Amino acid sequence: MKQLVKSLLVALTVTLSAGVTAVNAQEAKSLDQLLELVKQNRVSSQNISEERLQEFTAERADKQALLNRAKQQLRDEKARGQRLQTQFAENEIALANKEQELETAKGTLGEMFGVVRGSASDVIGRIATSIVSAQYPGREKVLESLAEAQELPTIAELEELWFALLTEMKESGKTVTFNTDVVMLDGSTENRDVTRIGVFNLISGGMYFTFNDQANEIQPLGRQPEGYVTASVEDYLALDEGYTGLYVDPARGQILSLATQKATLEERYHQGGTVGYVITVALLIGLLIAVYKFITLGIESAKMRSQLKNTDKPSTGNALGRILKVYHENKGSDVENLELKLDEAILRETPRIDAGVNIIKILAAIAPLLGLLGTVVGMIGTFQSITLFGTGDPKIMAGDISMALVTTALGLIAALPLILIHAIVAGRAKGIVQVLDQQAAGIVAAHAEPKE
């Protein structure tokens, strides 16, 4: 029984959170002391609970007061929002009225404002890209505020616009040399004297330069114009007094920029491709043969002229000497046999004299045919490009069309001089053979006279 009472008391003490700690902290010596401690702790727990209940009641009153204040603030803000909305609508009406009054008060000034803004925008673009800005950078920044302004311009701003236009007009008629940094094509920077020709061109050291307004740098053209154009720059810069001609781009550098994109003669030649190279080889072979024949025929003609001065002593080093030797060896023959011997000697000399002349003629005939072949190959490539990519981009077909035209031109260029050279070489060879025929006929005639 005592054990059961102890168990119940222990279970009761576990349910009391505050009392359990106190009872466990003390060592009860008897059941009566333990019961007394439990009663005391129960009274203490009731007091704590009542205090907590009072605190919760007080906090509830405070929370209700906060809720009432929040509701009152919400009602006040709604009322304020309604007032602001009404005021906003009234202000919108007033603002529209004021804008109408402003437009009425501005009158023609509004049109002037638009003109000034448009003019300022145009002037900024013109000044920013002008080569004058290479000498006087930062001029366009003064007009940016005027171009972006939302109010009427002041007198000072209008004067800035006027000064900008006047400065550009004044500098367009000047030729000025100034020192500045130049960014070369390899990325290096050089300090050099640059001459500005009005608003058209920048020149220095025999070269044309351009102004890159994006990077605010002076740069040489990617490719300089033809030699005669750059030569005029050198002559102009070397001139101390007087006048000289100078090529100036009236489009402010645009024509020069387009000229740099034009293919050079070397690039056009390489557009001919393999067929163009074959035509060139044919031309070179023909020219080499022609040069060789010019030299050999010239030497032969000189030897024959020398032999004509001494016909009694024939030399085997020239064709006429060999003909005369045949005569001297057959003086005792009759006229018919002597004529046959001389004709035979001339026939032996003719192939050596005419050697290579027909090759020049053949190469002159082959060159335009090769050009026609290149034309056909180029047109085949053109139609293939059209089949694959269509006709939307002409640049795709430009390469094959260039090949067709360039090879045709190369064939004609090779054929014309070869035909002319062939005529000259053939004429010289024929002249030598004709001299041989004349001398042989004279020998036969002189041999026949004593027998008449």
Short mmCIF file of C-alpha atoms in Angstrom, two decimals:
data_model
loop_
_atom_site.label_atom_id
_atom_site.label_comp_id
_atom_site.label_asym_id
_atom_site.label_seq_id
_atom_site.Cartn_x
_atom_site.Cartn_y
_atom_site.Cartn_z
CA MET A 1 0.00 0.00 0.00
CA LYS A 2 2.77 2.36 0.88
CA GLN A 3 4.43 1.51 -2.41
CA LEU A 4 1.24 2.38 -4.33
CA VAL A 5 0.93 5.76 -2.58
CA LYS A 6 4.53 6.56 -3.51
CA SER A 7 3.80 5.77 -7.14
CA LEU A 8 0.73 8.02 -7.23
CA LEU A 9 2.60 10.88 -5.62
CA VAL A 10 5.46 10.54 -8.08
CA ALA A 11 2.99 10.59 -11.00
CA LEU A 12 1.35 13.71 -9.61
CA THR A 13 4.69 15.45 -9.25
CA VAL A 14 5.52 14.71 -12.93
CA THR A 15 2.40 16.59 -14.12
CA LEU A 16 3.42 19.74 -12.29
CA SER A 17 6.19 21.43 -14.26
CA ALA A 18 7.29 23.88 -11.61
CA GLY A 19 6.76 21.59 -8.62
CA VAL A 20 8.64 18.64 -10.06
CA THR A 21 11.92 20.52 -10.13
CA ALA A 22 11.56 21.63 -6.48
CA VAL A 23 10.50 18.18 -5.19
CA ASN A 24 13.28 16.43 -7.06
CA ALA A 25 15.75 18.91 -5.62
CA GLN A 26 14.91 17.91 -2.04
CA GLU A 27 15.28 14.62 -0.31
CA ALA A 28 11.99 13.82 1.50
CA LYS A 29 12.60 11.85 4.66
CA SER A 30 9.00 10.62 5.09
CA LEU A 31 5.68 10.44 3.33
CA ASP A 32 4.27 13.27 5.42
CA GLN A 33 7.06 15.61 4.38
CA LEU A 34 6.62 14.58 0.78
CA LEU A 35 2.87 15.28 0.93
CA GLU A 36 3.49 18.65 2.49
CA LEU A 37 5.97 19.58 -0.22
CA VAL A 38 3.48 18.60 -2.94
CA LYS A 39 0.79 20.80 -1.38
CA GLN A 40 3.14 23.75 -1.22
CA ASN A 41 4.16 23.33 -4.79
CA ARG A 42 0.54 23.08 -5.88
CA VAL A 43 -0.27 26.41 -4.28
CA SER A 44 2.79 27.96 -5.94
CA SER A 45 1.77 26.60 -9.36
CA GLN A 46 -1.72 28.00 -8.97
CA ASN A 47 -0.28 31.41 -8.17
CA ILE A 48 1.98 31.26 -11.24
CA SER A 49 -0.94 30.27 -13.44
CA GLU A 50 -3.05 33.13 -12.15
CA GLU A 51 -0.21 35.57 -12.85
CA ARG A 52 0.18 34.27 -16.38
CA LEU A 53 -3.57 34.51 -16.95
CA GLN A 54 -3.53 38.12 -15.82
CA GLU A 55 -0.61 38.83 -18.17
CA PHE A 56 -2.45 37.25 -21.12
CA THR A 57 -5.55 39.29 -20.31
CA ALA A 58 -3.51 42.51 -20.19
CA GLU A 59 -1.75 41.65 -23.47
CA ARG A 60 -5.07 40.94 -25.13
CA ALA A 61 -6.24 44.40 -24.21
CA ASP A 62 -3.04 45.86 -25.66
CA LYS A 63 -3.42 43.86 -28.88
CA GLN A 64 -6.99 45.05 -29.25
CA ALA A 65 -5.81 48.61 -28.82
CA LEU A 66 -3.14 48.04 -31.53
CA LEU A 67 -5.75 46.54 -33.82
CA ASN A 68 -8.05 49.51 -33.29
CA ARG A 69 -5.20 51.91 -34.05
CA ALA A 70 -4.30 49.94 -37.22
CA LYS A 71 -7.90 50.04 -38.40
CA GLN A 72 -8.01 53.76 -37.77
CA GLN A 73 -4.77 54.26 -39.74
CA LEU A 74 -6.21 52.21 -42.61
CA ARG A 75 -9.33 54.40 -42.66
CA ASP A 76 -7.12 57.50 -42.60
CA GLU A 77 -4.92 56.24 -45.46
CA LYS A 78 -7.94 55.34 -47.56
CA ALA A 79 -9.29 58.79 -47.03
CA ARG A 80 -5.87 60.29 -47.87
CA GLY A 81 -5.64 58.12 -51.00
CA GLN A 82 -9.03 59.35 -52.11
CA ARG A 83 -7.93 62.93 -51.57
CA LEU A 84 -4.68 62.34 -53.50
CA GLN A 85 -6.52 60.70 -56.35
CA THR A 86 -8.85 63.62 -56.56
CA GLN A 87 -5.91 66.02 -56.41
CA PHE A 88 -4.04 64.04 -59.11
CA ALA A 89 -6.99 64.28 -61.44
CA GLU A 90 -7.23 68.01 -60.76
CA ASN A 91 -3.48 68.38 -61.36
CA GLU A 92 -3.73 66.51 -64.67
CA ILE A 93 -6.39 68.91 -65.83
CA ALA A 94 -4.33 71.87 -64.66
CA LEU A 95 -1.19 70.49 -66.38
CA ALA A 96 -3.04 70.04 -69.66
CA ASN A 97 -4.30 73.59 -69.40
CA LYS A 98 -0.80 74.86 -68.67
CA GLU A 99 0.64 72.95 -71.63
CA GLN A 100 -1.99 74.48 -73.85
CA GLU A 101 -1.14 77.88 -72.47
CA LEU A 102 2.58 77.18 -73.10
CA GLU A 103 1.96 76.19 -76.71
CA THR A 104 -0.14 79.30 -77.20
CA ALA A 105 2.53 81.47 -75.58
CA LYS A 106 5.38 79.94 -77.63
CA GLY A 107 3.73 80.63 -80.93
CA THR A 108 6.37 80.42 -83.72
CA LEU A 109 9.09 79.76 -81.13
CA GLY A 110 8.07 76.11 -81.10
CA GLU A 111 8.88 75.79 -84.79
CA MET A 112 12.22 77.48 -84.19
CA PHE A 113 12.94 75.03 -81.39
CA GLY A 114 12.45 72.09 -83.75
CA VAL A 115 14.62 73.68 -86.41
CA VAL A 116 17.39 74.33 -83.88
CA ARG A 117 17.34 70.78 -82.57
CA GLY A 118 17.39 69.34 -86.08
CA SER A 119 20.20 71.64 -87.15
CA ALA A 120 22.19 70.79 -84.04
CA SER A 121 21.80 67.07 -84.72
CA ASP A 122 22.95 67.50 -88.33
CA VAL A 123 25.89 69.65 -87.29
CA ILE A 124 26.97 67.11 -84.65
CA GLY A 125 27.05 64.33 -87.24
CA ARG A 126 28.92 66.48 -89.73
CA ILE A 127 31.46 67.71 -87.20
CA ALA A 128 32.02 64.28 -85.65
CA THR A 129 32.92 62.77 -89.04
CA SER A 130 34.80 65.79 -90.39
CA ILE A 131 38.57 65.55 -90.69
CA VAL A 132 38.73 68.99 -89.05
CA SER A 133 37.96 67.15 -85.80
CA ALA A 134 41.27 65.34 -86.23
CA GLN A 135 42.93 68.70 -85.58
CA TYR A 136 40.31 70.05 -83.15
CA PRO A 137 38.82 67.08 -81.25
CA GLY A 138 35.78 67.30 -78.99
CA ARG A 139 33.96 70.04 -80.91
CA GLU A 140 30.70 68.10 -81.13
CA LYS A 141 30.31 67.75 -77.35
CA VAL A 142 29.30 71.40 -77.04
CA LEU A 143 26.24 70.80 -79.22
CA GLU A 144 25.04 67.55 -77.67
CA SER A 145 23.10 69.31 -74.90
CA LEU A 146 21.45 71.54 -77.49
CA ALA A 147 20.37 68.59 -79.61
CA GLU A 148 18.92 66.74 -76.58
CA ALA A 149 17.35 69.77 -74.86
CA GLN A 150 13.63 69.74 -74.07
CA GLU A 151 13.33 73.50 -73.57
CA LEU A 152 13.83 76.50 -75.76
CA PRO A 153 17.49 77.24 -76.55
CA THR A 154 19.19 80.22 -75.01
CA ILE A 155 21.07 82.90 -76.91
CA ALA A 156 24.39 81.41 -75.82
CA GLU A 157 23.41 77.97 -77.14
CA LEU A 158 22.33 79.45 -80.45
CA GLU A 159 25.68 81.20 -80.67
CA GLU A 160 27.48 77.88 -80.12
CA LEU A 161 25.56 76.40 -83.04
CA TRP A 162 26.47 79.38 -85.19
CA PHE A 163 30.13 79.23 -84.16
CA ALA A 164 30.28 75.51 -85.02
CA LEU A 165 28.90 76.09 -88.51
CA LEU A 166 31.15 79.08 -89.08
CA THR A 167 34.25 77.20 -87.93
CA GLU A 168 33.52 74.31 -90.27
CA MET A 169 33.04 76.72 -93.18
CA LYS A 170 36.24 78.58 -92.39
CA GLU A 171 38.39 75.45 -92.01
CA SER A 172 37.04 73.97 -95.25
CA GLY A 173 39.03 76.56 -97.18
CA LYS A 174 42.34 76.10 -95.37
CA THR A 175 45.36 73.88 -95.91
CA VAL A 176 46.96 73.32 -92.51
CA THR A 177 49.87 71.16 -91.33
CA PHE A 178 49.73 70.02 -87.71
CA ASN A 179 51.58 67.50 -85.55
CA THR A 180 49.62 64.58 -84.12
CA ASP A 181 49.78 60.86 -83.36
CA VAL A 182 48.94 58.49 -86.20
CA VAL A 183 47.93 54.85 -85.71
CA MET A 184 49.60 52.76 -88.41
CA LEU A 185 48.19 49.60 -89.98
CA ASP A 186 50.34 47.35 -87.77
CA GLY A 187 48.89 48.97 -84.64
CA SER A 188 51.93 51.08 -83.81
CA THR A 189 51.63 54.80 -83.13
CA GLU A 190 53.79 57.40 -84.85
CA ASN A 191 54.04 61.10 -84.22
CA ARG A 192 54.22 62.92 -87.53
CA ASP A 193 53.23 66.08 -89.36
CA VAL A 194 49.88 65.68 -91.11
CA THR A 195 48.61 68.10 -93.75
CA ARG A 196 44.86 68.71 -93.91
CA ILE A 197 43.48 69.76 -97.30
CA GLY A 198 40.31 71.60 -96.30
CA VAL A 199 37.69 69.08 -95.26
CA PHE A 200 38.66 66.64 -97.99
CA ASN A 201 41.88 64.75 -97.32
CA LEU A 202 44.70 64.13 -94.84
CA ILE A 203 48.16 63.50 -96.33
CA SER A 204 51.57 62.78 -94.86
CA GLY A 205 54.78 61.19 -96.11
CA GLY A 206 53.44 60.60 -99.61
CA MET A 207 50.37 58.72 -98.32
CA TYR A 208 46.68 59.43 -97.87
CA PHE A 209 45.21 59.13 -94.38
CA THR A 210 41.67 58.93 -93.06
CA PHE A 211 40.03 60.04 -89.80
CA ASN A 212 38.30 57.31 -87.78
CA ASP A 213 35.60 59.23 -85.91
CA GLN A 214 34.64 56.17 -83.83
CA ALA A 215 38.09 55.84 -82.25
CA ASN A 216 39.12 59.50 -82.81
CA GLU A 217 42.27 58.31 -84.59
CA ILE A 218 44.09 59.19 -87.79
CA GLN A 219 44.88 56.07 -89.80
CA PRO A 220 46.44 55.41 -93.22
CA LEU A 221 44.26 53.94 -95.92
CA GLY A 222 44.27 50.16 -96.00
CA ARG A 223 45.59 50.39 -99.55
CA GLN A 224 47.06 53.47 -101.14
CA PRO A 225 45.85 54.61 -104.61
CA GLU A 226 47.85 54.12 -107.79
CA GLY A 227 51.42 55.35 -107.95
CA TYR A 228 50.67 58.44 -110.00
CA VAL A 229 48.19 59.61 -107.34
CA THR A 230 50.58 59.14 -104.42
CA ALA A 231 53.35 60.73 -106.51
CA SER A 232 51.29 63.93 -106.64
CA VAL A 233 51.22 63.90 -102.81
CA GLU A 234 55.02 63.70 -102.66
CA ASP A 235 55.35 66.54 -105.17
CA TYR A 236 52.88 68.65 -103.21
CA LEU A 237 54.61 68.11 -99.86
CA ALA A 238 58.03 68.82 -101.38
CA LEU A 239 56.84 72.11 -102.88
CA ASP A 240 58.11 75.21 -101.09
CA GLU A 241 56.49 77.81 -103.34
CA GLY A 242 54.41 77.97 -106.49
CA TYR A 243 51.71 75.57 -107.57
CA THR A 244 51.42 71.88 -108.30
CA GLY A 245 48.62 69.42 -108.95
CA LEU A 246 47.15 67.27 -106.18
CA TYR A 247 44.43 64.65 -106.34
CA VAL A 248 41.70 65.55 -103.84
CA ASP A 249 38.68 63.44 -102.96
CA PRO A 250 35.63 65.74 -103.16
CA ALA A 251 33.55 63.11 -101.36
CA ARG A 252 35.62 63.62 -98.18
CA GLY A 253 37.42 60.28 -98.39
CA GLN A 254 34.63 58.07 -99.67
CA ILE A 255 36.04 57.76 -103.17
CA LEU A 256 39.47 56.88 -101.79
CA SER A 257 37.90 54.27 -99.54
CA LEU A 258 36.14 52.74 -102.53
CA ALA A 259 39.38 52.88 -104.52
CA THR A 260 41.10 50.75 -101.86
CA GLN A 261 38.55 48.00 -102.52
CA LYS A 262 39.30 47.97 -106.25
CA ALA A 263 41.40 45.02 -107.34
CA THR A 264 44.92 45.74 -108.52
CA LEU A 265 46.37 44.43 -111.79
CA GLU A 266 48.15 41.66 -109.92
CA GLU A 267 44.93 40.60 -108.18
CA ARG A 268 43.02 40.67 -111.46
CA TYR A 269 45.74 38.56 -113.07
CA HIS A 270 45.48 35.90 -110.35
CA GLN A 271 41.70 35.80 -110.85
CA GLY A 272 42.41 34.03 -114.14
CA GLY A 273 43.39 30.91 -112.23
CA THR A 274 45.14 27.96 -113.86
CA VAL A 275 44.03 28.87 -117.37
CA GLY A 276 45.49 32.34 -116.94
CA TYR A 277 48.81 30.88 -115.83
CA VAL A 278 48.89 28.58 -118.88
CA ILE A 279 48.27 31.57 -121.17
CA THR A 280 51.11 33.41 -119.45
CA VAL A 281 53.45 30.44 -119.98
CA ALA A 282 52.50 30.36 -123.68
CA LEU A 283 53.20 34.09 -123.98
CA LEU A 284 56.58 33.76 -122.26
CA ILE A 285 57.59 30.84 -124.46
CA GLY A 286 56.62 32.79 -127.57
CA LEU A 287 58.55 35.84 -126.37
CA LEU A 288 61.64 33.78 -125.58
CA ILE A 289 61.56 32.16 -128.99
CA ALA A 290 61.07 35.57 -130.59
CA VAL A 291 64.02 37.03 -128.69
CA TYR A 292 66.17 34.07 -129.66
CA LYS A 293 65.19 34.43 -133.32
CA PHE A 294 65.79 38.19 -133.26
CA ILE A 295 69.30 37.58 -131.97
CA THR A 296 70.16 34.69 -134.30
CA LEU A 297 68.68 36.31 -137.38
CA GLY A 298 70.37 39.59 -136.53
CA ILE A 299 73.73 37.85 -136.23
CA GLU A 300 73.08 35.95 -139.47
CA SER A 301 72.19 39.16 -141.30
CA ALA A 302 75.36 40.85 -140.05
CA LYS A 303 77.52 37.93 -141.20
CA MET A 304 75.83 37.91 -144.59
CA ARG A 305 76.39 41.64 -145.05
CA SER A 306 80.03 41.09 -144.20
CA GLN A 307 80.17 38.17 -146.66
CA LEU A 308 78.72 40.30 -149.46
CA LYS A 309 81.75 42.54 -149.19
CA ASN A 310 84.09 39.57 -149.78
CA THR A 311 82.41 37.04 -152.07
CA ASP A 312 85.68 35.57 -153.27
CA LYS A 313 86.45 34.06 -149.88
CA PRO A 314 83.29 32.25 -148.74
CA SER A 315 82.95 31.37 -145.05
CA THR A 316 81.04 28.43 -143.68
CA GLY A 317 79.96 30.54 -140.67
CA ASN A 318 76.98 32.06 -142.51
CA ALA A 319 74.34 30.91 -144.97
CA LEU A 320 75.53 33.09 -147.84
CA GLY A 321 79.11 31.87 -147.39
CA ARG A 322 77.95 28.28 -147.62
CA ILE A 323 76.01 29.10 -150.80
CA LEU A 324 79.08 30.76 -152.30
CA LYS A 325 81.20 27.76 -151.32
CA VAL A 326 78.84 25.49 -153.24
CA TYR A 327 79.33 27.78 -156.26
CA HIS A 328 83.09 27.71 -155.96
CA GLU A 329 83.03 23.94 -155.67
CA ASN A 330 80.88 23.59 -158.82
CA LYS A 331 82.26 26.29 -161.12
CA GLY A 332 82.96 23.74 -163.85
CA SER A 333 79.38 22.47 -163.93
CA ASP A 334 76.87 23.58 -166.50
CA VAL A 335 74.22 26.15 -165.69
CA GLU A 336 71.44 23.66 -164.96
CA ASN A 337 73.54 21.56 -162.60
CA LEU A 338 74.86 24.67 -160.85
CA GLU A 339 71.32 26.00 -160.42
CA LEU A 340 70.19 22.72 -158.93
CA LYS A 341 73.15 22.63 -156.57
CA LEU A 342 72.43 26.19 -155.41
CA ASP A 343 68.71 25.46 -154.97
CA GLU A 344 69.58 22.43 -152.92
CA ALA A 345 71.92 24.51 -150.73
CA ILE A 346 69.22 27.14 -150.22
CA LEU A 347 66.70 24.44 -149.27
CA ARG A 348 69.17 23.16 -146.66
CA GLU A 349 69.54 26.66 -145.17
CA THR A 350 65.83 27.58 -145.17
CA PRO A 351 64.66 25.21 -142.32
CA ARG A 352 67.39 26.50 -140.02
CA ILE A 353 66.43 30.11 -140.75
CA ASP A 354 62.69 29.48 -140.33
CA ALA A 355 63.06 27.28 -137.22
CA GLY A 356 60.84 28.49 -134.38
CA VAL A 357 58.90 31.06 -136.43
CA ASN A 358 55.89 28.80 -136.85
CA ILE A 359 55.90 28.01 -133.13
CA ILE A 360 55.30 31.70 -132.42
CA LYS A 361 52.40 31.62 -134.85
CA ILE A 362 50.94 28.53 -133.21
CA LEU A 363 51.21 30.07 -129.73
CA ALA A 364 49.51 33.22 -131.03
CA ALA A 365 46.60 31.05 -132.21
CA ILE A 366 46.47 28.97 -129.02
CA ALA A 367 46.34 31.95 -126.61
CA PRO A 368 42.81 33.18 -127.51
CA LEU A 369 41.57 29.59 -127.55
CA LEU A 370 42.88 29.16 -124.01
CA GLY A 371 41.11 32.40 -123.11
CA LEU A 372 37.89 30.95 -124.53
CA LEU A 373 38.47 27.83 -122.46
CA GLY A 374 38.80 29.98 -119.34
CA THR A 375 35.57 31.75 -120.27
CA VAL A 376 33.72 28.44 -120.53
CA VAL A 377 35.17 27.18 -117.24
CA GLY A 378 34.23 30.43 -115.49
CA MET A 379 30.66 30.34 -116.81
CA ILE A 380 30.32 26.71 -115.72
CA GLY A 381 31.37 27.76 -112.21
CA THR A 382 28.93 30.68 -112.34
CA PHE A 383 25.97 28.48 -113.20
CA GLN A 384 27.02 26.01 -110.53
CA SER A 385 27.01 28.82 -107.94
CA ILE A 386 23.57 29.91 -109.16
CA THR A 387 22.33 26.34 -108.79
CA LEU A 388 23.66 26.01 -105.23
CA PHE A 389 23.07 29.50 -103.81
CA GLY A 390 20.67 31.24 -106.20
CA THR A 391 21.07 34.77 -107.53
CA GLY A 392 20.47 36.63 -104.27
CA ASP A 393 24.12 37.54 -103.67
CA PRO A 394 26.08 38.61 -106.79
CA LYS A 395 29.37 38.36 -104.86
CA ILE A 396 29.09 34.57 -104.89
CA MET A 397 29.19 34.58 -108.69
CA ALA A 398 31.73 37.39 -109.01
CA GLY A 399 34.77 35.11 -108.71
CA ASP A 400 33.79 32.81 -111.57
CA ILE A 401 32.65 35.70 -113.76
CA SER A 402 35.97 37.43 -113.12
CA MET A 403 37.80 34.28 -114.16
CA ALA A 404 35.79 34.10 -117.39
CA LEU A 405 36.51 37.71 -118.31
CA VAL A 406 40.13 37.79 -117.15
CA THR A 407 41.10 34.66 -119.08
CA THR A 408 39.49 36.08 -122.22
CA ALA A 409 41.45 39.29 -121.78
CA LEU A 410 44.67 37.41 -121.09
CA GLY A 411 44.21 35.31 -124.21
CA LEU A 412 43.78 38.42 -126.36
CA ILE A 413 46.63 40.23 -124.61
CA ALA A 414 48.92 37.27 -125.29
CA ALA A 415 47.78 36.77 -128.89
CA LEU A 416 48.17 40.36 -130.08
CA PRO A 417 51.91 40.80 -129.36
CA LEU A 418 52.65 37.24 -130.50
CA ILE A 419 50.99 37.90 -133.86
CA LEU A 420 52.93 41.14 -134.25
CA ILE A 421 56.22 39.52 -133.24
CA HIS A 422 55.59 36.59 -135.56
CA ALA A 423 55.11 38.97 -138.46
CA ILE A 424 58.38 40.76 -137.68
CA VAL A 425 60.40 37.57 -137.16
CA ALA A 426 58.90 35.92 -140.24
CA GLY A 427 59.74 39.04 -142.24
CA ARG A 428 63.36 38.93 -141.15
CA ALA A 429 63.67 35.24 -141.91
CA LYS A 430 62.05 35.75 -145.30
CA GLY A 431 64.44 38.64 -145.96
CA ILE A 432 67.44 36.40 -145.34
CA VAL A 433 66.06 33.67 -147.60
CA GLN A 434 65.31 36.28 -150.23
CA VAL A 435 68.92 37.51 -150.10
CA LEU A 436 70.08 33.93 -150.63
CA ASP A 437 67.74 33.54 -153.59
CA GLN A 438 68.94 36.79 -155.11
CA GLN A 439 72.59 35.88 -154.74
CA ALA A 440 72.00 32.39 -156.15
CA ALA A 441 70.13 33.83 -159.13
CA GLY A 442 72.94 36.32 -159.69
CA ILE A 443 75.56 33.58 -159.53
CA VAL A 444 73.64 31.48 -162.04
CA ALA A 445 73.22 34.45 -164.35
CA ALA A 446 76.92 35.38 -164.10
CA HIS A 447 77.89 31.72 -164.75
CA ALA A 448 75.69 31.53 -167.81
CA GLU A 449 76.94 34.74 -169.52
CA PRO A 450 80.28 33.45 -170.93
CA LYS A 451 78.50 30.61 -172.70
CA GLU A 452 76.18 32.86 -174.70
#
